Amino acid sequence: MKFIGILLFLSMQFTIFSTDDLDSLLGDPDSTVADTNEDDSLNLDGFLDQKDQIDENEPESEEAESVLDQILEDESAKVSIAYSIKAGVINSFLSSDIMSENYFTESYVFEPLLSNPVYFKIDLRPMSYLRFYTSVETRVDVDTVSYVTPEIDQLFLEYTISDMGEIRFGKQKASWGKALILENFADYASEIEDSISARLFFPVLNNGLSLYLYTNEELFHADVEDWKKIGLSALLDTAIGDYNFGFSARLERTEKAGFTGFVTTVLGFIDITSELSYLVSHESTYSDEISWLTSFLYEHPETGIQLGAEYIFNPSRLFMNDFKDTEFSHTAGLFLFSRKTRLFGWKTAAKWVHDFTQHSGEVSIAFSRGILPKVSMDVIIPVSYNNYVIEYEDVDLPGSSTSLILLFRLSDTFTF
Amino acid sequence: MKILVLLFLISFSVYAEDSELLAEIDSLVTFDHTDLSAQYDISTYIPGTGTRKESVLMFRRDAENKFVILWVGPDSKKGKGYLKVDNSIWLYDPKDSRFTASNVRNRLSDNTIRISDLEPLRLQNDYSVTNTEENIQLGAYNTTLLSLEAVTETDFPKRNIWIDENNLIRKIEDYSLSGELLRTAVIAEYTALGNKYAIKKVIFVDHLKGAEIDGRFTNERTTIDISRHSDKELPQMIYTKSFLERNS
């Protein structure tokens, strides 16, 4: 915590001028700009030297409507290729308590990291109400130096029915839920990514209602008996006054049914969110589950530094038959993220996650900066304790270790 | 007693007059019965660094207190968007296809522009007039200077506004509660849409940001050129999260 406090303090020192400095530099408010800048264009009142000739009867020209036209009525076809090459190393130093258990003979684990996804995207809008979108992912297999079989990331057809709603059919993505660094337990849309789904969207109650009817893609294989895996997810997200609130639900024949309610409001300068999820089991051998997230988010208006806290309380074992050994699960997390303020030129982020049930967790700090055009360098230092396992880029870092991840990223997008 | 009643009546009449004037100023730039859409080309000069440019499309429905902002440039920000309904904002980032909700976000971007700058004026609701000075020459304009103090929670507790003969605001100074000048804005051009007015060009100077260049302190300044105004009624679908997703 002290470390995070020092970081926050240092970051603010680099960006906020003291009042004394400003007073001496700015002088009289009305003459500030003219006095301190040689460039005449900075004399604001100079912009008013000539009277504004307001055209009182400006006709509704074609140009006047074109903002909306650009969005809704223009026919367009966009093809883009995006690549992102990441190369680096993970060097994990194991703590002495793990080494003493002889799990590892070495005091450190070394893992090279390489990922090079390439996305081909096509976005066709032949008519204002019709859209076809596909995104295909491939990558180079470094061992065989050949492209692996491309995978469909998204592929859907979308139809907008004027002001009534929207239908989208195909393979698509969505993400619900409020947790940012802890388990996002209310993301009832996560399974949509691996399925074929139809989405209906209706503009109601200040925003809208999304309905997804989805099925496992194996439904289309004749020999698969898993045809019952058809699900329905719904999300209503709206706002009234200072409150953003909503409800979501998931109904599936082979999974637990889920219901979630959430509300976000503001207290002073802090966003407060509460989200409660209830999973109902179809079978008596499995227990129902409750998860409750409470989170706080503060963003400094000048520096953009975000400071957040999340806490998840999971009293699921209340529903288990063997109530004697009830243990509630608690997880908490803190994070600091600098959206625009740099620490010695580096973007900085830090997080701490602690599982109170297992008495384990991680503290991670990350730095990132551009070093060449399109190339950035990341330095990440995750420290885990009590066998807490951190996953990074599909690599499981050993529990109770301190790792140093050095990563170079080259990425770009070409649009035609 | 009579004197007290007279004083009360006079101050009430002045208050009512001021309130009426603020209502008139608000009304000229508020589109109660139509939507407003426009393109904002925002150019921020950061001393010692250079000029950063971005473009957003803005769709506003004042009667329902909602608006949508969609970034169309530069490429690094293209597809990002805000949907604001009452005091809630949904932020959409196409990189992770995810919305985050916030009630405290008040900046449009990494510059001096507040989200409230894009919203309809609510001077009558948010401020009371503490002082009025007439016949102040501001460039070519004969203006009236109104000193305002916030009566609700707003971005700026104190403001000075200069209004021209048509009651259009030409200059604003925004102050902190302690009286420190935070920002100055000059509205150089308006365009008329029916009997309403929309801003065409506005220049902001941020008095808290800047850098010393050749021994002189230069403030960060942001110029917004607003074009392609339209008061055409827009579909309800525009003011939804789905619209942002679709156009990301």
XYZ file of C-alpha atoms in Angstrom:
664
model
C 0.000 0.000 0.000
C 2.821 2.381 0.888
C 4.320 1.726 -2.513
C 1.052 2.596 -4.276
C 0.762 5.747 -2.173
C 4.276 6.837 -3.113
C 3.574 6.172 -6.787
C 0.382 8.235 -6.692
C 2.200 11.033 -4.900
C 5.102 11.041 -7.377
C 2.793 10.960 -10.405
C 0.885 13.970 -9.164
C 4.070 15.890 -8.484
C 5.035 15.682 -12.106
C 1.815 17.073 -13.439
C 0.360 19.600 -11.079
C 1.846 23.068 -10.940
C 1.859 24.757 -7.599
C -0.430 27.750 -7.181
C 2.551 29.992 -6.432
C 4.175 29.115 -9.741
C 0.993 29.896 -11.616
C 0.383 33.199 -9.923
C 3.807 34.471 -10.826
C 3.499 33.228 -14.353
C -0.039 34.255 -15.148
C -0.515 37.636 -13.509
C -3.767 39.459 -14.129
C -6.375 37.022 -15.464
C -7.703 39.278 -18.208
C -4.283 39.933 -19.691
C -2.787 36.520 -19.054
C -2.674 35.244 -22.563
C -1.632 38.446 -24.227
C 1.109 39.108 -21.688
C 2.665 35.711 -21.642
C 2.607 34.777 -25.281
C 4.239 36.597 -28.123
C 1.958 34.983 -30.655
C -0.912 37.386 -31.337
C -3.245 34.513 -32.100
C -3.195 33.666 -28.399
C -4.856 36.959 -27.552
C -8.318 35.522 -27.054
C -10.189 38.805 -27.213
C -8.631 39.264 -30.644
C -11.008 36.582 -31.905
C -13.840 39.009 -31.206
C -12.362 41.986 -33.063
C -14.728 41.406 -35.946
C -18.407 40.789 -35.441
C -19.667 37.298 -36.115
C -21.844 37.397 -39.249
C -24.459 34.904 -38.173
C -26.567 33.755 -41.057
C -30.024 33.945 -39.505
C -31.622 31.937 -42.263
C -29.091 29.237 -42.910
C -30.809 26.686 -45.125
C -30.780 22.995 -44.291
C -28.032 22.181 -46.732
C -26.934 18.725 -47.764
C -23.862 19.308 -45.685
C -25.983 20.063 -42.636
C -27.370 16.547 -42.671
C -24.198 14.784 -43.491
C -23.062 13.917 -39.958
C -25.938 11.533 -39.663
C -25.570 10.492 -43.277
C -21.991 9.510 -42.663
C -23.121 7.183 -39.917
C -26.408 5.837 -41.160
C -26.841 6.330 -44.829
C -23.493 6.088 -46.545
C -22.710 2.843 -48.257
C -19.315 1.688 -47.150
C -16.945 -1.219 -47.351
C -13.917 -1.456 -45.131
C -11.256 -4.114 -45.254
C -8.555 -4.008 -42.651
C -5.583 -6.059 -41.567
C -4.339 -5.732 -38.012
C -1.261 -7.399 -36.635
C 0.270 -7.454 -33.203
C 3.597 -9.109 -32.603
C 4.601 -9.630 -29.009
C 7.978 -11.028 -28.099
C 9.641 -11.238 -24.743
C 10.641 -13.338 -21.787
C 9.251 -14.316 -18.433
C 11.825 -14.864 -15.744
C 10.328 -16.145 -12.486
C 12.298 -16.324 -9.271
C 10.791 -18.770 -6.827
C 10.459 -17.933 -3.178
C 12.384 -20.069 -0.686
C 9.296 -21.764 0.781
C 8.454 -23.307 -2.588
C 12.030 -24.407 -3.228
C 12.197 -26.097 0.118
C 9.323 -28.356 -0.911
C 11.493 -29.583 -3.790
C 8.907 -28.781 -6.386
C 11.593 -27.243 -8.475
C 15.255 -27.927 -8.690
C 16.044 -24.537 -10.140
C 15.636 -21.256 -8.328
C 14.023 -19.679 -11.338
C 11.819 -20.525 -14.319
C 12.508 -19.044 -17.732
C 9.810 -18.893 -20.434
C 10.138 -17.229 -23.820
C 6.995 -15.412 -24.993
C 5.933 -15.001 -28.580
C 2.547 -14.266 -30.039
C 1.812 -12.894 -33.465
C -1.914 -12.794 -34.204
C -3.003 -11.317 -37.515
C -6.642 -10.277 -37.988
C -8.318 -9.855 -41.357
C -11.515 -7.848 -40.997
C -14.240 -7.030 -43.479
C -16.990 -4.551 -42.584
C -19.579 -4.154 -45.363
C -22.542 -1.776 -45.102
C -24.217 -1.983 -48.509
C -27.363 -0.289 -47.190
C -27.997 1.896 -44.169
C -29.844 -0.925 -42.417
C -27.636 -3.849 -43.383
C -24.174 -4.795 -42.186
C -21.939 -7.788 -42.734
C -18.900 -8.152 -40.511
C -16.239 -10.797 -40.282
C -12.960 -11.016 -38.459
C -10.611 -13.944 -39.067
C -7.550 -14.636 -36.965
C -4.406 -16.461 -37.963
C -0.795 -16.502 -36.794
C 2.558 -17.848 -37.787
C 3.609 -21.124 -36.214
C 7.204 -20.382 -35.327
C 8.220 -24.074 -35.279
C 7.015 -24.851 -38.792
C 7.253 -21.277 -40.112
C 3.763 -21.507 -41.614
C 0.386 -19.913 -41.029
C -1.914 -21.916 -38.753
C -5.463 -22.652 -39.902
C -7.397 -19.382 -39.633
C -10.092 -19.189 -36.970
C -13.257 -17.154 -37.232
C -13.179 -14.545 -34.513
C -16.532 -12.967 -35.443
C -18.889 -13.372 -38.386
C -22.334 -11.836 -38.333
C -25.098 -10.207 -40.307
C -26.877 -7.226 -38.772
C -30.197 -5.720 -39.719
C -31.541 -2.467 -38.257
C -35.303 -2.029 -38.286
C -35.495 1.757 -38.272
C -36.247 2.911 -34.742
C -37.673 -0.397 -33.565
C -34.526 -2.372 -32.993
C -31.708 -4.415 -34.368
C -31.146 -8.080 -35.196
C -27.683 -9.575 -35.397
C -27.064 -13.211 -36.289
C -23.839 -15.197 -36.349
C -20.695 -15.586 -34.271
C -20.288 -12.498 -32.136
C -18.821 -11.144 -28.931
C -20.177 -9.320 -25.920
C -18.995 -8.637 -22.409
C -21.213 -7.910 -19.421
C -20.504 -7.616 -15.723
C -18.922 -4.919 -13.623
C -15.753 -6.432 -12.138
C -12.589 -4.963 -13.613
C -9.768 -6.873 -11.891
C -11.530 -9.616 -9.919
C -13.550 -12.502 -11.365
C -16.260 -11.054 -13.614
C -18.913 -13.463 -12.344
C -21.869 -11.644 -13.957
C -20.598 -11.946 -17.506
C -23.519 -14.026 -18.771
C -22.519 -13.126 -22.312
C -19.139 -14.860 -22.133
C -20.402 -18.100 -23.712
C -21.770 -16.247 -26.706
C -18.229 -15.894 -28.012
C -17.949 -19.654 -28.614
C -21.411 -20.121 -30.036
C -23.764 -19.186 -32.820
C -26.196 -16.601 -31.562
C -28.995 -14.261 -32.521
C -29.114 -10.903 -30.811
C -32.178 -8.719 -30.605
C -31.806 -5.176 -29.340
C -34.697 -2.871 -28.481
C -34.253 0.800 -27.550
C -36.311 1.021 -24.362
C -36.072 2.796 -21.011
C -33.357 5.345 -21.762
C -31.030 2.817 -23.356
C -32.017 -0.675 -24.316
C -32.719 -4.355 -23.834
C -30.380 -6.949 -25.379
C -31.547 -10.525 -25.856
C -29.210 -13.285 -26.997
C -30.443 -16.686 -28.078
C -27.384 -18.863 -28.462
C -26.370 -22.400 -29.027
C -23.202 -24.389 -28.892
C -21.774 -24.525 -32.395
C -21.620 -28.318 -32.071
C -25.387 -28.304 -32.494
C -24.762 -28.503 -36.201
C -22.800 -31.747 -35.914
C -25.147 -34.700 -36.389
C -23.335 -36.971 -33.943
C -23.436 -34.566 -31.035
C -26.061 -35.174 -28.390
C -25.455 -31.842 -26.804
C -28.307 -30.276 -28.752
C -29.997 -29.215 -25.565
C -27.337 -26.625 -24.946
C -29.424 -23.707 -26.014
C -29.269 -20.594 -23.894
C -30.979 -17.267 -23.510
C -29.227 -14.246 -22.016
C -30.815 -10.872 -21.492
C -29.501 -7.533 -20.297
C -31.447 -4.401 -19.475
C -29.152 -1.454 -18.798
C -30.582 1.976 -18.074
C -30.060 5.240 -16.201
C -32.217 7.638 -14.256
C -30.766 10.702 -12.548
C -27.566 9.766 -10.729
C -28.250 6.027 -10.997
C -27.154 3.605 -13.700
C -28.828 0.290 -13.031
C -29.985 -2.851 -14.724
C -30.706 -6.524 -14.659
C -29.401 -9.514 -16.538
C -30.354 -13.156 -16.691
C -29.155 -16.385 -18.276
C -31.278 -19.447 -18.823
C -29.637 -22.626 -20.038
C -30.688 -26.263 -19.838
C -27.244 -27.587 -18.999
C -25.854 -24.760 -16.884
C -27.008 -22.967 -13.777
C -29.601 -20.282 -14.383
C -28.280 -16.862 -13.427
C -29.866 -13.604 -12.344
C -28.029 -10.361 -11.697
C -28.965 -6.876 -10.588
C -26.552 -3.965 -10.497
C -26.472 -0.273 -9.680
C -23.801 2.398 -10.072
C -24.048 5.833 -8.527
C -21.799 8.644 -7.465
C -20.849 9.776 -3.987
C -18.783 12.946 -4.095
C -16.077 12.143 -6.631
C -16.332 8.376 -6.352
C -18.299 5.907 -8.467
C -19.823 3.200 -6.312
C -21.071 -0.026 -7.878
C -22.929 -2.914 -6.349
C -23.685 -6.092 -8.310
C -25.434 -9.177 -6.986
C -25.562 -12.451 -8.894
C -27.586 -15.549 -8.035
C -26.922 -18.815 -9.871
C -29.638 -21.453 -9.466
C -28.664 -25.066 -9.952
C -30.944 -27.479 -11.830
C -29.550 -30.461 -10.002
C -29.617 -31.143 -6.286
C -25.985 -32.332 -6.287
C -24.823 -28.839 -7.085
C -25.388 -25.887 -4.832
C -26.767 -22.509 -5.729
C -24.244 -19.670 -5.787
C -24.371 -16.079 -4.702
C -21.701 -13.520 -5.549
C -21.766 -9.907 -4.488
C -19.419 -7.275 -5.864
C -18.893 -3.867 -4.311
C -16.519 -1.537 -6.087
C -15.267 2.030 -5.819
C -13.605 4.043 -8.543
C -12.011 7.461 -8.260
C -10.550 9.327 -11.212
C -8.464 12.435 -10.639
C -9.961 15.026 -13.015
C -6.663 16.669 -13.979
C -4.239 13.762 -14.155
C -6.668 11.001 -15.184
C -5.185 8.726 -12.518
C -7.708 6.069 -11.567
C -7.749 4.479 -8.157
C -10.141 1.578 -7.706
C -11.115 -0.983 -5.113
C -13.178 -4.148 -5.579
C -14.494 -6.664 -3.099
C -16.354 -9.892 -3.841
C -18.240 -11.746 -1.148
C -19.312 -15.254 -2.036
C -21.470 -17.000 0.559
C -22.283 -19.873 -1.791
C -21.661 -22.533 0.796
C -24.780 -21.387 2.601
C -26.589 -23.556 0.115
C -24.448 -26.651 0.513
C -25.830 -29.646 2.380
C -22.866 -29.838 4.720
C -23.421 -26.484 6.352
C -21.046 -27.230 9.255
C -17.890 -26.423 7.321
C -19.253 -23.211 5.915
C -16.529 -20.854 4.791
C -17.376 -17.697 3.033
C -15.144 -16.700 0.211
C -13.792 -13.157 0.178
C -11.605 -11.601 -2.472
C -10.444 -7.995 -2.600
C -8.450 -5.991 -5.086
C -6.943 -2.553 -5.404
C -5.678 -0.983 -8.585
C -4.014 2.173 -9.749
C -3.968 3.149 -13.395
C -2.541 6.214 -14.997
C -4.550 6.960 -18.132
C -2.482 9.888 -19.310
C 0.018 10.844 -16.623
C 3.451 9.325 -17.128
C 6.025 8.434 -14.510
C 9.381 9.364 -16.068
C 7.700 8.880 -19.454
C 6.209 5.476 -18.571
C 2.520 4.640 -18.379
C 2.070 2.982 -15.023
C -0.388 0.525 -13.529
C -0.401 -1.420 -10.299
C -2.754 -3.905 -8.698
C -3.075 -5.991 -5.574
C -5.426 -8.962 -5.372
C -5.934 -10.943 -2.167
C -7.975 -14.083 -1.582
C -8.903 -14.003 2.096
C -9.982 -17.648 2.079
C -6.678 -19.019 0.796
C -4.595 -16.199 2.303
C -2.927 -15.846 -1.045
C -2.684 -13.220 -3.700
C -0.548 -11.111 -5.978
C 0.933 -7.662 -6.244
C 1.782 -6.546 -9.760
C 3.212 -3.418 -11.213
C 3.482 -2.649 -14.915
C 5.219 0.033 -16.959
C 4.768 0.705 -20.659
C 6.178 3.216 -23.122
C 6.687 3.648 -26.835
C 10.302 3.200 -27.849
C 9.989 3.389 -31.646
C 7.107 4.189 -34.009
C 4.524 1.371 -33.567
C 6.794 -0.350 -31.044
C 6.283 -0.291 -27.313
C 8.063 -1.904 -24.424
C 6.339 -3.358 -21.342
C 7.977 -4.208 -18.058
C 5.733 -6.157 -15.704
C 6.669 -7.356 -12.239
C 4.104 -9.739 -10.720
C 4.741 -11.030 -7.212
C 2.554 -13.879 -5.988
C 2.373 -15.323 -2.495
C 1.034 -18.500 -0.892
C 0.882 -20.404 -4.169
C -1.424 -17.924 -5.891
C -1.169 -18.664 -9.602
C -1.047 -15.792 -12.050
C -1.790 -16.417 -15.707
C -0.081 -14.189 -18.222
C -0.490 -14.645 -22.003
C -1.565 -18.292 -21.478
C 1.496 -18.954 -19.323
C 0.876 -19.944 -15.699
C 3.477 -18.256 -13.539
C 4.546 -20.438 -10.608
C 2.885 -19.673 -7.278
C 4.924 -17.849 -4.636
C 7.298 -16.252 -7.058
C 8.560 -12.926 -8.251
C 8.590 -12.606 -12.021
C 10.049 -10.142 -14.404
C 8.263 -9.967 -17.741
C 9.919 -8.037 -20.498
C 7.812 -7.609 -23.600
C 8.185 -5.786 -26.894
C 5.043 -5.125 -28.917
C 4.831 -4.172 -32.565
C 1.315 -3.504 -33.788
C -0.449 -1.709 -36.583
C -3.656 -1.679 -38.604
C -4.024 -1.139 -42.333
C -7.440 -0.134 -43.605
C -8.406 -0.214 -47.278
C -41.004 47.681 8.202
C -42.113 49.281 4.942
C -38.474 49.849 4.041
C -37.712 46.187 4.659
C -40.626 45.108 2.490
C -39.522 47.554 -0.207
C -35.949 46.246 -0.058
C -37.239 42.697 -0.269
C -39.413 43.537 -3.270
C -36.543 45.307 -5.027
C -34.094 42.444 -4.446
C -36.723 39.911 -5.493
C -37.385 41.860 -8.668
C -33.628 42.045 -9.449
C -33.313 38.305 -8.768
C -36.271 37.560 -11.043
C -34.798 39.775 -13.757
C -31.389 38.057 -13.520
C -32.985 34.642 -13.538
C -35.011 35.585 -16.589
C -31.859 36.771 -18.353
C -30.070 33.490 -17.593
C -33.114 31.597 -18.869
C -32.989 33.626 -22.094
C -29.255 32.887 -22.525
C -29.911 29.170 -21.966
C -32.895 29.113 -24.260
C -31.005 30.541 -27.255
C -28.620 27.574 -27.369
C -30.900 24.802 -26.090
C -32.707 22.638 -28.631
C -35.825 21.649 -26.679
C -37.926 20.370 -29.526
C -35.369 18.913 -31.925
C -32.105 17.013 -31.873
C -28.759 18.640 -32.559
C -25.918 16.932 -34.386
C -22.548 18.294 -35.455
C -18.912 17.425 -36.027
C -16.351 18.777 -33.571
C -12.764 19.128 -34.812
C -10.706 19.617 -31.682
C -7.185 20.899 -31.886
C -5.156 21.071 -28.664
C -1.865 22.959 -28.667
C 0.393 21.558 -25.975
C 3.375 23.882 -25.528
C 6.651 22.069 -25.982
C 4.926 18.989 -27.386
C 2.905 20.015 -30.412
C -0.683 19.989 -31.547
C -2.975 17.025 -30.991
C -6.048 16.729 -33.188
C -9.185 14.698 -32.763
C -12.644 14.657 -34.311
C -15.886 13.606 -32.719
C -19.463 13.410 -33.896
C -22.011 14.647 -31.405
C -25.714 13.835 -31.265
C -27.780 15.617 -28.627
C -31.393 15.393 -27.463
C -31.795 18.156 -24.904
C -35.425 17.388 -24.087
C -34.421 13.960 -22.745
C -31.075 15.066 -21.308
C -28.997 12.628 -23.354
C -26.221 12.730 -25.881
C -23.815 10.530 -27.797
C -20.232 11.287 -28.742
C -18.400 9.133 -31.246
C -14.732 9.535 -32.109
C -13.999 9.490 -35.835
C -10.342 10.454 -35.568
C -7.476 10.011 -35.043
C -7.132 6.296 -35.821
C -5.975 5.507 -32.291
C -9.273 6.789 -30.866
C -11.617 5.915 -33.718
C -14.662 4.005 -32.514
C -14.504 5.145 -28.909
C -17.689 6.670 -27.665
C -19.718 8.091 -24.803
C -23.414 7.746 -24.196
C -24.722 10.078 -21.510
C -28.218 9.733 -20.104
C -29.070 12.049 -17.201
C -25.931 11.926 -15.056
C -24.732 8.468 -16.115
C -22.091 7.945 -18.771
C -21.300 4.732 -20.594
C -17.839 4.671 -22.099
C -17.188 2.279 -24.952
C -13.752 1.128 -25.978
C -13.696 -1.007 -29.148
C -10.372 -2.578 -28.124
C -12.028 -4.747 -25.492
C -15.645 -4.466 -26.780
C -16.731 -3.443 -23.321
C -18.705 -0.636 -21.731
C -17.805 0.918 -18.428
C -20.283 3.076 -16.564
C -19.276 6.193 -14.714
C -21.009 9.065 -12.997
C -17.881 11.048 -12.181
C -16.081 11.285 -15.533
C -16.157 14.972 -16.462
C -13.464 15.307 -19.132
C -14.073 14.698 -22.785
C -10.500 13.721 -23.486
C -6.991 14.587 -22.356
C -7.648 18.305 -22.761
C -9.480 21.112 -21.043
C -12.871 20.281 -22.553
C -15.433 19.169 -20.015
C -18.308 16.919 -20.978
C -20.584 19.677 -19.696
C -19.218 21.943 -22.461
C -21.056 19.795 -24.984
C -24.289 19.719 -23.066
C -27.043 22.338 -23.215
C -26.443 25.352 -20.976
C -28.202 25.260 -17.622
C -27.156 28.642 -16.242
C -30.570 29.407 -14.797
C -30.610 26.126 -12.919
C -26.956 26.035 -11.838
C -25.996 29.660 -11.131
C -27.177 32.900 -9.603
C -25.991 36.336 -10.721
C -23.849 38.138 -8.134
C -22.880 41.168 -10.182
C -23.753 42.802 -13.496
C -21.681 45.325 -15.450
C -23.052 46.777 -18.655
C -21.368 48.380 -21.681
C -18.096 46.502 -21.575
C -16.335 46.587 -24.923
C -15.020 43.190 -25.905
C -13.429 43.415 -29.345
C -16.214 44.513 -31.670
C -18.940 43.681 -29.187
C -20.665 45.828 -26.622
C -21.186 43.259 -23.890
C -22.696 42.815 -20.465
C -20.567 41.035 -17.894
C -22.398 38.734 -15.508
C -20.597 37.312 -12.482
C -22.121 33.984 -11.503
C -21.938 31.734 -8.476
C -22.982 28.107 -8.554
C -26.076 27.088 -6.624
C -25.758 23.407 -7.571
C -22.803 21.041 -7.912
C -21.103 22.029 -11.180
C -17.662 21.844 -12.779
C -16.982 25.505 -11.985
C -18.163 27.157 -8.745
C -17.712 30.670 -10.169
C -17.973 32.035 -13.691
C -17.809 35.362 -15.451
C -19.722 35.500 -18.707
C -19.814 38.257 -21.298
C -22.990 38.376 -23.383
C -23.509 40.394 -26.554
C -26.520 42.449 -27.624
C -28.349 39.254 -28.689
C -27.702 37.583 -25.322
C -25.253 35.161 -26.889
C -22.234 34.336 -24.733
C -18.987 35.629 -26.219
C -16.524 34.991 -23.413
C -16.404 32.843 -20.286
C -13.940 32.766 -17.406
C -14.177 29.754 -15.137
C -12.946 29.969 -11.553
C -12.379 27.580 -8.680
C -14.096 28.061 -5.349
C -11.030 29.922 -4.072
C -11.242 32.324 -6.996
C -8.364 30.914 -9.046
C -8.829 31.369 -12.780
C -8.949 27.892 -14.299
C -9.990 28.448 -17.867
C -10.968 31.125 -20.361
C -13.129 30.509 -23.407
C -14.026 32.774 -26.288
C -16.921 31.904 -28.569
C -15.959 33.484 -31.854
C -18.723 32.208 -34.130
C -22.281 30.913 -33.945
C -24.568 29.499 -36.577
C -28.332 29.835 -36.589
C -30.638 26.839 -36.827
C -34.214 28.063 -36.885
C -34.575 30.382 -33.901
C -31.731 28.657 -32.031
C -27.978 29.159 -32.144
C -25.186 26.603 -32.164
C -21.508 27.320 -31.597
C -19.259 27.217 -34.676
C -15.902 28.138 -33.201
C -14.690 28.292 -29.635
C -11.194 28.696 -28.199
C -10.237 27.591 -24.693
C -7.125 28.496 -22.726
C -6.318 26.253 -19.788
C -4.642 28.351 -17.111
C -3.427 25.325 -15.173
C -1.608 23.643 -18.018
C 1.298 24.802 -20.075
C 5.056 24.956 -20.295
C 7.842 27.466 -20.374
C 9.043 28.095 -23.890
C 11.985 30.456 -24.407
C 11.580 31.728 -20.881
C 7.876 32.524 -21.298
C 5.006 30.505 -19.908
C 2.664 29.403 -22.654
C -0.736 28.004 -21.780
C -2.286 24.931 -23.320
C -5.094 25.978 -25.621
C -7.821 24.095 -27.413
C -9.684 25.257 -30.487
C -12.920 23.592 -31.506
C -14.278 24.092 -35.007
C -17.810 22.804 -35.178
C -19.326 22.057 -38.561
C -22.106 20.136 -40.275
C -24.723 21.313 -37.780
C -28.161 19.839 -38.134
C -31.347 20.103 -36.097
C -32.920 17.167 -37.916
C -34.760 14.728 -35.663
C -32.648 11.625 -35.069
C -33.728 8.010 -34.549
C -34.046 6.830 -30.945
C -31.541 4.063 -31.810
C -28.768 6.703 -31.856
C -29.022 7.142 -28.092
C -28.226 3.557 -27.214
C -25.151 1.507 -26.380
C -25.903 -0.571 -29.442
C -25.301 2.445 -31.675
C -21.822 2.922 -30.232
C -20.997 -0.762 -30.664
C -22.219 -0.734 -34.228
C -20.100 2.226 -35.211
C -16.934 1.349 -33.352
